[in-house]
Structures are given as structure tokens and as C-alpha cells.
PDB file of C-alpha atoms in Angstrom:
ATOM      1  CA  MET A  43    -146.900  47.491-122.674  1.00 44.00           C
ATOM      2  CA  VAL A  44    -147.647  46.131-126.161  1.00 59.00           C
ATOM      3  CA  CYS A  45    -144.561  45.315-128.189  1.00 72.00           C
ATOM      4  CA  GLU A  46    -144.835  47.049-131.571  1.00 92.00           C
ATOM      5  CA  LYS A  47    -143.739  45.109-134.622  1.00 97.00           C
ATOM      6  CA  VAL A  48    -141.577  46.773-137.271  1.00 98.00           C
ATOM      7  CA  ALA A  49    -141.086  45.411-140.780  1.00 98.00           C
ATOM      8  CA  ALA A  50    -138.766  46.522-143.572  1.00 98.00           C
ATOM      9  CA  VAL A  51    -139.428  46.170-147.296  1.00 98.00           C
ATOM     10  CA  VAL A  52    -136.118  46.289-149.170  1.00 98.00           C
ATOM     11  CA  LEU A  53    -136.379  46.768-152.928  1.00 97.00           C
ATOM     12  CA  ALA A  54    -133.952  44.971-155.236  1.00 93.00           C
ATOM     13  CA  ALA A  55    -136.056  44.537-158.362  1.00 84.00           C
ATOM     14  CA  GLY A  56    -134.540  47.282-160.534  1.00 72.00           C
ATOM     15  CA  ARG A  57    -132.309  46.681-163.540  1.00 65.00           C
ATOM     16  CA  GLY A  58    -130.056  49.740-163.313  1.00 58.00           C
ATOM     17  CA  ALA A  59    -129.729  50.480-167.037  1.00 55.00           C
ATOM     18  CA  ARG A  60    -127.547  53.526-166.385  1.00 54.00           C
ATOM     19  CA  MET A  61    -124.876  51.401-164.681  1.00 53.00           C
ATOM     20  CA  GLU A  62    -123.608  50.222-168.104  1.00 53.00           C
ATOM     21  CA  SER A  63    -123.304  46.668-166.800  1.00 56.00           C
ATOM     22  CA  ASN A  64    -124.849  43.308-167.631  1.00 61.00           C
ATOM     23  CA  ILE A  65    -125.154  42.693-163.890  1.00 69.00           C
ATOM     24  CA  HIS A  66    -128.138  44.258-162.156  1.00 78.00           C
ATOM     25  CA  LYS A  67    -126.741  47.020-159.995  1.00 82.00           C
ATOM     26  CA  GLN A  68    -128.055  45.650-156.698  1.00 90.00           C
ATOM     27  CA  TYR A  69    -125.815  42.597-157.185  1.00 92.00           C
ATOM     28  CA  MET A  70    -122.717  44.433-158.407  1.00 92.00           C
ATOM     29  CA  PRO A  71    -119.684  44.018-156.129  1.00 93.00           C
ATOM     30  CA  LEU A  72    -119.088  46.867-153.705  1.00 95.00           C
ATOM     31  CA  LEU A  73    -116.025  46.378-151.507  1.00 95.00           C
ATOM     32  CA  GLY A  74    -116.213  42.669-152.254  1.00 94.00           C
ATOM     33  CA  LYS A  75    -119.889  42.139-151.489  1.00 95.00           C
ATOM     34  CA  PRO A  76    -123.096  42.585-153.520  1.00 95.00           C
ATOM     35  CA  MET A  77    -124.483  46.087-153.145  1.00 95.00           C
ATOM     36  CA  ILE A  78    -127.754  44.821-151.651  1.00 96.00           C
ATOM     37  CA  TYR A  79    -125.749  43.242-148.805  1.00 97.00           C
ATOM     38  CA  TYR A  80    -125.228  46.610-147.126  1.00 97.00           C
ATOM     39  CA  SER A  81    -128.909  47.536-146.973  1.00 97.00           C
ATOM     40  CA  LEU A  82    -129.845  44.107-145.685  1.00 98.00           C
ATOM     41  CA  LEU A  83    -127.075  44.228-143.072  1.00 97.00           C
ATOM     42  CA  ALA A  84    -128.285  47.600-141.785  1.00 97.00           C
ATOM     43  CA  PHE A  85    -131.831  46.307-141.296  1.00 98.00           C
ATOM     44  CA  GLN A  86    -130.624  42.969-139.924  1.00 98.00           C
ATOM     45  CA  GLU A  87    -128.839  44.889-137.164  1.00 96.00           C
ATOM     46  CA  SER A  88    -131.728  47.332-136.622  1.00 96.00           C
ATOM     47  CA  ARG A  89    -134.912  47.309-134.556  1.00 95.00           C
ATOM     48  CA  ALA A  90    -136.793  45.736-137.491  1.00 97.00           C
ATOM     49  CA  ASP A  91    -138.419  42.396-136.694  1.00 97.00           C
ATOM     50  CA  GLU A  92    -138.662  41.126-140.260  1.00 97.00           C
ATOM     51  CA  ILE A  93    -137.365  41.978-143.715  1.00 98.00           C
ATOM     52  CA  ILE A  94    -139.221  41.416-146.970  1.00 98.00           C
ATOM     53  CA  LEU A  95    -136.801  41.346-149.903  1.00 98.00           C
ATOM     54  CA  VAL A  96    -138.373  42.263-153.238  1.00 97.00           C
ATOM     55  CA  THR A  97    -136.401  41.065-156.236  1.00 96.00           C
ATOM     56  CA  GLY A  98    -136.741  40.685-159.979  1.00 92.00           C
ATOM     57  CA  ALA A  99    -138.503  37.769-161.612  1.00 92.00           C
ATOM     58  CA  GLY A 100    -136.208  34.751-161.812  1.00 92.00           C
ATOM     59  CA  GLU A 101    -133.791  36.106-159.205  1.00 94.00           C
ATOM     60  CA  GLU A 102    -135.523  34.762-156.119  1.00 95.00           C
ATOM     61  CA  GLU A 103    -133.454  31.591-155.693  1.00 95.00           C
ATOM     62  CA  TYR A 104    -130.199  33.427-156.350  1.00 94.00           C
ATOM     63  CA  CYS A 105    -131.057  35.936-153.623  1.00 95.00           C
ATOM     64  CA  ARG A 106    -132.038  33.183-151.225  1.00 96.00           C
ATOM     65  CA  LYS A 107    -128.859  31.123-151.636  1.00 96.00           C
ATOM     66  CA  GLU A 108    -126.172  33.637-152.570  1.00 95.00           C
ATOM     67  CA  ILE A 109    -127.239  36.557-150.381  1.00 96.00           C
ATOM     68  CA  VAL A 110    -129.729  35.723-147.630  1.00 97.00           C
ATOM     69  CA  GLU A 111    -128.327  32.316-146.678  1.00 97.00           C
ATOM     70  CA  ALA A 112    -124.720  33.102-147.579  1.00 97.00           C
ATOM     71  CA  TYR A 113    -124.584  36.106-145.259  1.00 97.00           C
ATOM     72  CA  GLY A 114    -126.940  34.864-142.561  1.00 98.00           C
ATOM     73  CA  PHE A 115    -129.709  37.437-142.907  1.00 98.00           C
ATOM     74  CA  SER A 116    -132.085  35.656-140.549  1.00 98.00           C
ATOM     75  CA  LYS A 117    -134.615  38.498-140.471  1.00 98.00           C
ATOM     76  CA  VAL A 118    -135.446  38.033-144.154  1.00 98.00           C
ATOM     77  CA  THR A 119    -138.705  36.109-143.851  1.00 97.00           C
ATOM     78  CA  ARG A 120    -139.929  36.398-147.445  1.00 97.00           C
ATOM     79  CA  ILE A 121    -138.425  36.932-150.886  1.00 98.00           C
ATOM     80  CA  VAL A 122    -141.095  38.132-153.300  1.00 97.00           C
ATOM     81  CA  THR A 123    -141.145  39.009-156.968  1.00 96.00           C
ATOM     82  CA  GLY A 124    -141.412  42.667-157.856  1.00 94.00           C
ATOM     83  CA  GLY A 125    -143.338  44.296-160.691  1.00 92.00           C
ATOM     84  CA  LYS A 126    -142.904  46.533-163.698  1.00 91.00           C
ATOM     85  CA  GLU A 127    -142.638  49.822-161.791  1.00 93.00           C
ATOM     86  CA  ARG A 128    -141.307  50.640-158.342  1.00 94.00           C
ATOM     87  CA  TYR A 129    -144.789  51.073-156.886  1.00 95.00           C
ATOM     88  CA  HIS A 130    -145.768  47.599-158.138  1.00 95.00           C
ATOM     89  CA  SER A 131    -142.766  46.147-156.294  1.00 96.00           C
ATOM     90  CA  VAL A 132    -143.567  48.064-153.112  1.00 97.00           C
ATOM     91  CA  TYR A 133    -147.157  46.804-153.146  1.00 97.00           C
ATOM     92  CA  GLU A 134    -145.978  43.201-153.516  1.00 97.00           C
ATOM     93  CA  GLY A 135    -143.662  43.738-150.564  1.00 98.00           C
ATOM     94  CA  LEU A 136    -146.382  45.293-148.422  1.00 98.00           C
ATOM     95  CA  LYS A 137    -148.754  42.409-149.101  1.00 97.00           C
ATOM     96  CA  ALA A 138    -146.067  39.985-147.899  1.00 97.00           C
ATOM     97  CA  VAL A 139    -145.606  41.721-144.531  1.00 97.00           C
ATOM     98  CA  ALA A 140    -146.933  39.671-141.619  1.00 87.00           C
ATOM     99  CA  ASP A 141    -149.229  42.276-140.071  1.00 87.00           C
ATOM    100  CA  SER A 142    -146.772  44.793-138.576  1.00 95.00           C
ATOM    101  CA  ASP A 143    -147.441  48.038-136.758  1.00 97.00           C
ATOM    102  CA  TYR A 144    -144.912  49.998-138.800  1.00 98.00           C
ATOM    103  CA  VAL A 145    -143.098  49.404-142.068  1.00 98.00           C
ATOM    104  CA  LEU A 146    -139.981  50.969-143.550  1.00 98.00           C
ATOM    105  CA  ILE A 147    -139.525  50.945-147.334  1.00 98.00           C
ATOM    106  CA  HIS A 148    -135.958  51.192-148.584  1.00 98.00           C
ATOM    107  CA  ASP A 149    -134.257  51.189-151.968  1.00 97.00           C
ATOM    108  CA  GLY A 150    -131.556  48.539-152.063  1.00 95.00           C
ATOM    109  CA  ALA A 151    -129.517  50.871-154.272  1.00 95.00           C
ATOM    110  CA  ARG A 152    -128.835  53.059-151.194  1.00 97.00           C
ATOM    111  CA  PRO A 153    -126.078  50.984-149.560  1.00 97.00           C
ATOM    112  CA  CYS A 154    -124.871  53.757-147.238  1.00 97.00           C
ATOM    113  CA  ILE A 155    -127.930  53.572-144.984  1.00 97.00           C
ATOM    114  CA  THR A 156    -127.054  53.639-141.282  1.00 96.00           C
ATOM    115  CA  ALA A 157    -128.547  52.313-138.062  1.00 94.00           C
ATOM    116  CA  GLU A 158    -129.055  55.882-136.869  1.00 96.00           C
ATOM    117  CA  ILE A 159    -131.149  56.793-139.910  1.00 97.00           C
ATOM    118  CA  ILE A 160    -133.267  53.654-139.555  1.00 98.00           C
ATOM    119  CA  GLN A 161    -133.902  54.379-135.871  1.00 97.00           C
ATOM    120  CA  ALA A 162    -134.844  57.997-136.622  1.00 98.00           C
ATOM    121  CA  ALA A 163    -137.362  56.797-139.210  1.00 98.00           C
ATOM    122  CA  ILE A 164    -138.914  54.306-136.785  1.00 98.00           C
ATOM    123  CA  GLU A 165    -139.223  56.892-134.021  1.00 97.00           C
ATOM    124  CA  GLU A 166    -140.863  59.454-136.304  1.00 98.00           C
ATOM    125  CA  ALA A 167    -143.238  56.852-137.738  1.00 98.00           C
ATOM    126  CA  ARG A 168    -144.430  56.211-134.196  1.00 97.00           C
ATOM    127  CA  GLU A 169    -145.061  59.940-133.735  1.00 97.00           C
ATOM    128  CA  SER A 170    -146.520  61.031-137.065  1.00 97.00           C
ATOM    129  CA  LYS A 171    -147.483  57.711-138.763  1.00 98.00           C
ATOM    130  CA  ALA A 172    -145.787  58.830-141.999  1.00 98.00           C
ATOM    131  CA  CYS A 173    -142.280  60.143-142.602  1.00 98.00           C
ATOM    132  CA  VAL A 174    -139.512  60.244-145.186  1.00 98.00           C
ATOM    133  CA  ILE A 175    -135.767  60.535-144.759  1.00 98.00           C
ATOM    134  CA  GLY A 176    -134.179  63.349-146.742  1.00 98.00           C
ATOM    135  CA  MET A 177    -131.895  66.352-146.677  1.00 98.00           C
ATOM    136  CA  PRO A 178    -132.296  70.035-147.570  1.00 97.00           C
ATOM    137  CA  VAL A 179    -131.001  70.731-151.079  1.00 96.00           C
ATOM    138  CA  LYS A 180    -127.657  72.509-151.347  1.00 95.00           C
ATOM    139  CA  ASP A 181    -128.012  73.873-154.873  1.00 95.00           C
ATOM    140  CA  THR A 182    -130.304  76.378-156.516  1.00 95.00           C
ATOM    141  CA  ILE A 183    -133.116  74.616-158.391  1.00 96.00           C
ATOM    142  CA  LYS A 184    -134.617  75.858-161.661  1.00 96.00           C
ATOM    143  CA  ILE A 185    -137.986  74.913-163.121  1.00 96.00           C
ATOM    144  CA  ALA A 186    -137.714  74.324-166.883  1.00 97.00           C
ATOM    145  CA  ASP A 187    -140.362  75.076-169.487  1.00 96.00           C
ATOM    146  CA  PRO A 188    -141.055  72.671-172.418  1.00 96.00           C
ATOM    147  CA  LEU A 189    -138.431  74.448-174.555  1.00 97.00           C
ATOM    148  CA  GLY A 190    -135.673  74.131-171.980  1.00 96.00           C
ATOM    149  CA  PHE A 191    -135.719  77.713-170.690  1.00 97.00           C
ATOM    150  CA  ALA A 192    -135.801  78.608-167.003  1.00 97.00           C
ATOM    151  CA  ALA A 193    -139.413  79.211-165.982  1.00 97.00           C
ATOM    152  CA  GLY A 194    -138.890  79.864-162.288  1.00 96.00           C
ATOM    153  CA  THR A 195    -136.661  79.477-159.257  1.00 97.00           C
ATOM    154  CA  PRO A 196    -138.321  77.966-156.169  1.00 96.00           C
ATOM    155  CA  ASP A 197    -137.147  78.976-152.711  1.00 94.00           C
ATOM    156  CA  ARG A 198    -134.257  76.655-151.895  1.00 93.00           C
ATOM    157  CA  ASN A 199    -135.118  76.815-148.188  1.00 93.00           C
ATOM    158  CA  SER A 200    -138.330  74.883-148.839  1.00 95.00           C
ATOM    159  CA  LEU A 201    -136.782  72.125-150.980  1.00 97.00           C
ATOM    160  CA  TRP A 202    -135.601  68.716-149.800  1.00 97.00           C
ATOM    161  CA  LEU A 203    -133.755  65.883-151.498  1.00 97.00           C
ATOM    162  CA  ILE A 204    -135.861  62.829-150.666  1.00 97.00           C
ATOM    163  CA  GLN A 205    -134.213  59.527-149.773  1.00 98.00           C
ATOM    164  CA  THR A 206    -135.213  56.232-148.195  1.00 98.00           C
ATOM    165  CA  PRO A 207    -136.178  54.631-145.921  1.00 98.00           C
ATOM    166  CA  GLN A 208    -139.693  56.006-145.875  1.00 98.00           C
ATOM    167  CA  ALA A 209    -141.591  54.844-142.808  1.00 98.00           C
ATOM    168  CA  PHE A 210    -145.300  54.547-142.128  1.00 98.00           C
ATOM    169  CA  SER A 211    -147.977  53.047-139.998  1.00 98.00           C
ATOM    170  CA  TYR A 212    -148.512  49.730-141.773  1.00 98.00           C
ATOM    171  CA  SER A 213    -152.272  50.135-141.893  1.00 97.00           C
ATOM    172  CA  LEU A 214    -151.931  53.639-143.386  1.00 98.00           C
ATOM    173  CA  ILE A 215    -149.506  52.753-146.182  1.00 98.00           C
ATOM    174  CA  LEU A 216    -151.338  49.520-147.059  1.00 98.00           C
ATOM    175  CA  HIS A 217    -154.642  51.409-147.265  1.00 97.00           C
ATOM    176  CA  ALA A 218    -153.024  54.075-149.473  1.00 97.00           C
ATOM    177  CA  TYR A 219    -151.541  51.479-151.844  1.00 97.00           C
ATOM    178  CA  ARG A 220    -154.824  49.590-152.085  1.00 97.00           C
ATOM    179  CA  LYS A 221    -156.539  52.819-153.142  1.00 96.00           C
ATOM    180  CA  LEU A 222    -153.730  53.483-155.642  1.00 96.00           C
ATOM    181  CA  PHE A 223    -154.423  50.178-157.376  1.00 95.00           C
ATOM    182  CA  GLU A 224    -158.194  50.585-157.451  1.00 93.00           C
ATOM    183  CA  ARG A 225    -157.855  52.763-160.544  1.00 87.00           C
ATOM    184  CA  GLU A 226    -155.050  52.861-163.080  1.00 85.00           C
ATOM    185  CA  GLU A 227    -155.199  56.649-163.415  1.00 85.00           C
ATOM    186  CA  ASN A 228    -154.156  56.987-159.764  1.00 86.00           C
ATOM    187  CA  GLN A 229    -150.719  55.618-160.680  1.00 91.00           C
ATOM    188  CA  GLN A 230    -149.622  58.445-162.972  1.00 89.00           C
ATOM    189  CA  GLY A 231    -146.422  60.171-161.859  1.00 91.00           C
ATOM    190  CA  ILE A 232    -145.858  58.075-158.714  1.00 94.00           C
ATOM    191  CA  THR A 233    -142.149  58.095-157.831  1.00 93.00           C
ATOM    192  CA  ASP A 234    -142.100  57.355-154.104  1.00 95.00           C
ATOM    193  CA  ASP A 235    -144.220  56.044-151.260  1.00 97.00           C
ATOM    194  CA  ALA A 236    -144.831  59.427-149.678  1.00 97.00           C
ATOM    195  CA  MET A 237    -146.618  60.462-152.885  1.00 97.00           C
ATOM    196  CA  VAL A 238    -148.975  57.522-152.496  1.00 97.00           C
ATOM    197  CA  VAL A 239    -149.942  58.662-148.997  1.00 98.00           C
ATOM    198  CA  GLU A 240    -150.196  62.287-150.161  1.00 97.00           C
ATOM    199  CA  LYS A 241    -152.445  61.441-153.130  1.00 96.00           C
ATOM    200  CA  MET A 242    -154.568  58.678-151.628  1.00 96.00           C
ATOM    201  CA  THR A 243    -155.104  60.009-148.079  1.00 97.00           C
ATOM    202  CA  ASP A 244    -155.274  63.319-146.242  1.00 96.00           C
ATOM    203  CA  HIS A 245    -152.404  62.341-143.919  1.00 97.00           C
ATOM    204  CA  LYS A 246    -149.351  64.625-143.868  1.00 97.00           C
ATOM    205  CA  VAL A 247    -145.840  63.209-144.292  1.00 98.00           C
ATOM    206  CA  LYS A 248    -143.068  64.406-141.978  1.00 98.00           C
ATOM    207  CA  LEU A 249    -139.568  65.157-143.301  1.00 98.00           C
ATOM    208  CA  VAL A 250    -136.701  63.724-141.240  1.00 98.00           C
ATOM    209  CA  CYS A 251    -133.027  64.640-141.700  1.00 97.00           C
ATOM    210  CA  GLY A 252    -130.851  61.746-142.786  1.00 97.00           C
ATOM    211  CA  SER A 253    -127.420  62.144-144.356  1.00 97.00           C
ATOM    212  CA  TYR A 254    -125.996  63.399-147.634  1.00 97.00           C
ATOM    213  CA  GLU A 255    -124.037  60.129-147.715  1.00 97.00           C
ATOM    214  CA  ASN A 256    -127.297  58.152-147.977  1.00 97.00           C
ATOM    215  CA  MET A 257    -127.050  58.392-151.745  1.00 96.00           C
ATOM    216  CA  LYS A 258    -128.741  56.348-154.442  1.00 95.00           C
ATOM    217  CA  VAL A 259    -126.278  54.488-156.644  1.00 94.00           C
ATOM    218  CA  THR A 260    -127.356  55.042-160.246  1.00 90.00           C
ATOM    219  CA  THR A 261    -124.196  55.445-162.361  1.00 89.00           C
ATOM    220  CA  PRO A 262    -120.654  53.992-162.305  1.00 89.00           C
ATOM    221  CA  GLU A 263    -119.456  57.248-160.757  1.00 93.00           C
ATOM    222  CA  ASP A 264    -121.883  56.732-157.876  1.00 94.00           C
ATOM    223  CA  MET A 265    -120.296  53.338-157.175  1.00 93.00           C
ATOM    224  CA  ALA A 266    -116.923  54.991-156.658  1.00 94.00           C
ATOM    225  CA  VAL A 267    -118.409  57.525-154.239  1.00 96.00           C
ATOM    226  CA  ALA A 268    -120.289  54.839-152.307  1.00 96.00           C
ATOM    227  CA  GLU A 269    -117.039  52.895-151.925  1.00 96.00           C
ATOM    228  CA  ILE A 270    -115.423  55.942-150.333  1.00 96.00           C
ATOM    229  CA  PHE A 271    -118.292  56.388-147.854  1.00 96.00           C
ATOM    230  CA  LEU A 272    -118.415  52.705-146.932  1.00 95.00           C
ATOM    231  CA  SER A 273    -114.624  52.432-146.655  1.00 94.00           C
ATOM    232  CA  LYS A 274    -114.587  55.394-144.302  1.00 90.00           C
ATOM    233  CA  ARG A 275    -117.254  53.786-142.140  1.00 85.00           C
ATOM    234  CA  LEU A 276    -115.417  50.462-142.114  1.00 79.00           C
ATOM    235  CA  LYS A 277    -112.161  52.126-141.117  1.00 77.00           C
ATOM    236  CA  LYS A 278    -113.897  54.020-138.333  1.00 73.00           C
ATOM    237  CA  GLY A 279    -115.334  50.753-137.011  1.00 65.00           C
ATOM    238  CA  ILE A 280    -111.903  49.119-137.018  1.00 57.00           C
ATOM    239  CA  ASP A 281    -110.280  52.092-135.294  1.00 56.00           C
ATOM    240  CA  ASN A 282    -112.938  52.033-132.585  1.00 46.00           C
TER     241      ASN A 282
END
């Protein structure tokens, strides 16, 4: 039996303007550790064979010494510089992967990722070659017209809140990203990796249930909520 290789690309190149802080949000302290620590820890303890950490320009050495080496993240094999937009950073991370069978792409601003979610993404990637973690929306969604009036109400039962990790056959996602960068017009409106596969290939992307706690930290209020979720998990681990 051939042993399949799994890589993870963890993104930490954003600036987090809405955090109202002079510290980039991925390095802000969360329960005494930098926020990015929790994502890296989850993948360090997962089935992933290697981790590519994508960071902002000029932050590479800080990440190497103060995060990767300080916390013993031995699976981090490369630290690469990200780009202007998220999809630029993802592409840099994908190019740094050492020829894996599958790759998971995760936003470092989602510190509440769990081992169970990572494993579910890996298993579905093996089955369908392309999947995203997410959850069905709880609220009614309205479509707005240019003047700010409600223009329609889509069926809530067909709507999902998309999260990360997003997991793919490495050859599929690399091919899709290469096509994306062949022409600049392909890049309009790209907000996640599933969209790249949807636009650049005819391969369908499977939706996989994750957790409502797998939130993206964007504002100071989100930090407080993430602390509650992580504290609860830590307490459960101690009690067990």
C-alpha cells in the first residue's frame, strides 16, 4: 500500500485592519500565546506530514524563531512570503509544497480548528479530491440591490457558511491556481480556494460539516469569543 502524503498550507500573511491593533492579528496574544500557535498546533498533531507557513514580508525570521522554533513545530518545513491578496499567498504556499498527494489550506485566523475537523477534511479529499469545511447558515439571508433594498431571499436550506481548512488533491488545486494566474482577469472576485477550483476546472467541491466554533477572528469581539471556545477546550482536556 502506497503511503499518501498530506501537506498543510497555513496562512498568516494578513494584516487584520479591523482588529484596531498595531500588532498583526495572527500574532496577537490569545490565552498567552500568539493566535497562529493554535492553528499550527492542530496541524502539528494531525495526520499532516508537512506544514508550509505563509507569512507577511519581513516577518519570516520572527515566525521562525519566536513561533516555529519556540514552540517546537517540527512539521513546519518552509516559511514563505505571502502576496498582496489571499490567493497570491495561497499560490506561494502551494509552490513550496514538496509534491504531496493532498493539501489542506487553512486561515491562521481560525484558531479554534480541531483534529476532528482536519481528519474529516483529509478523508473527504481522498474521496472527492476537493472539499471545504463549513456549516449550514442559521440566519435568513437577504440579497441587497445597489440602493440597499432587499432584492431577494435565497432558500436558507441551500446556504452554507464556508470555513477552512479546504482540502484538495494537490495536483488538482495546483493546476487550478496555475490557470488562475495565466490571466489577470481570472482573479476577479476570488475569495477562497474552492472558487479557484470551481472557476478553473469542472471538478465539483464537496461540503463537509465542521463546527460553528471554527470561527474566523476578525474583530476584537471575535477574540473574546475565541478565548471562551479555547478555554472550554483546555478545561475539558484537563478534566479528562
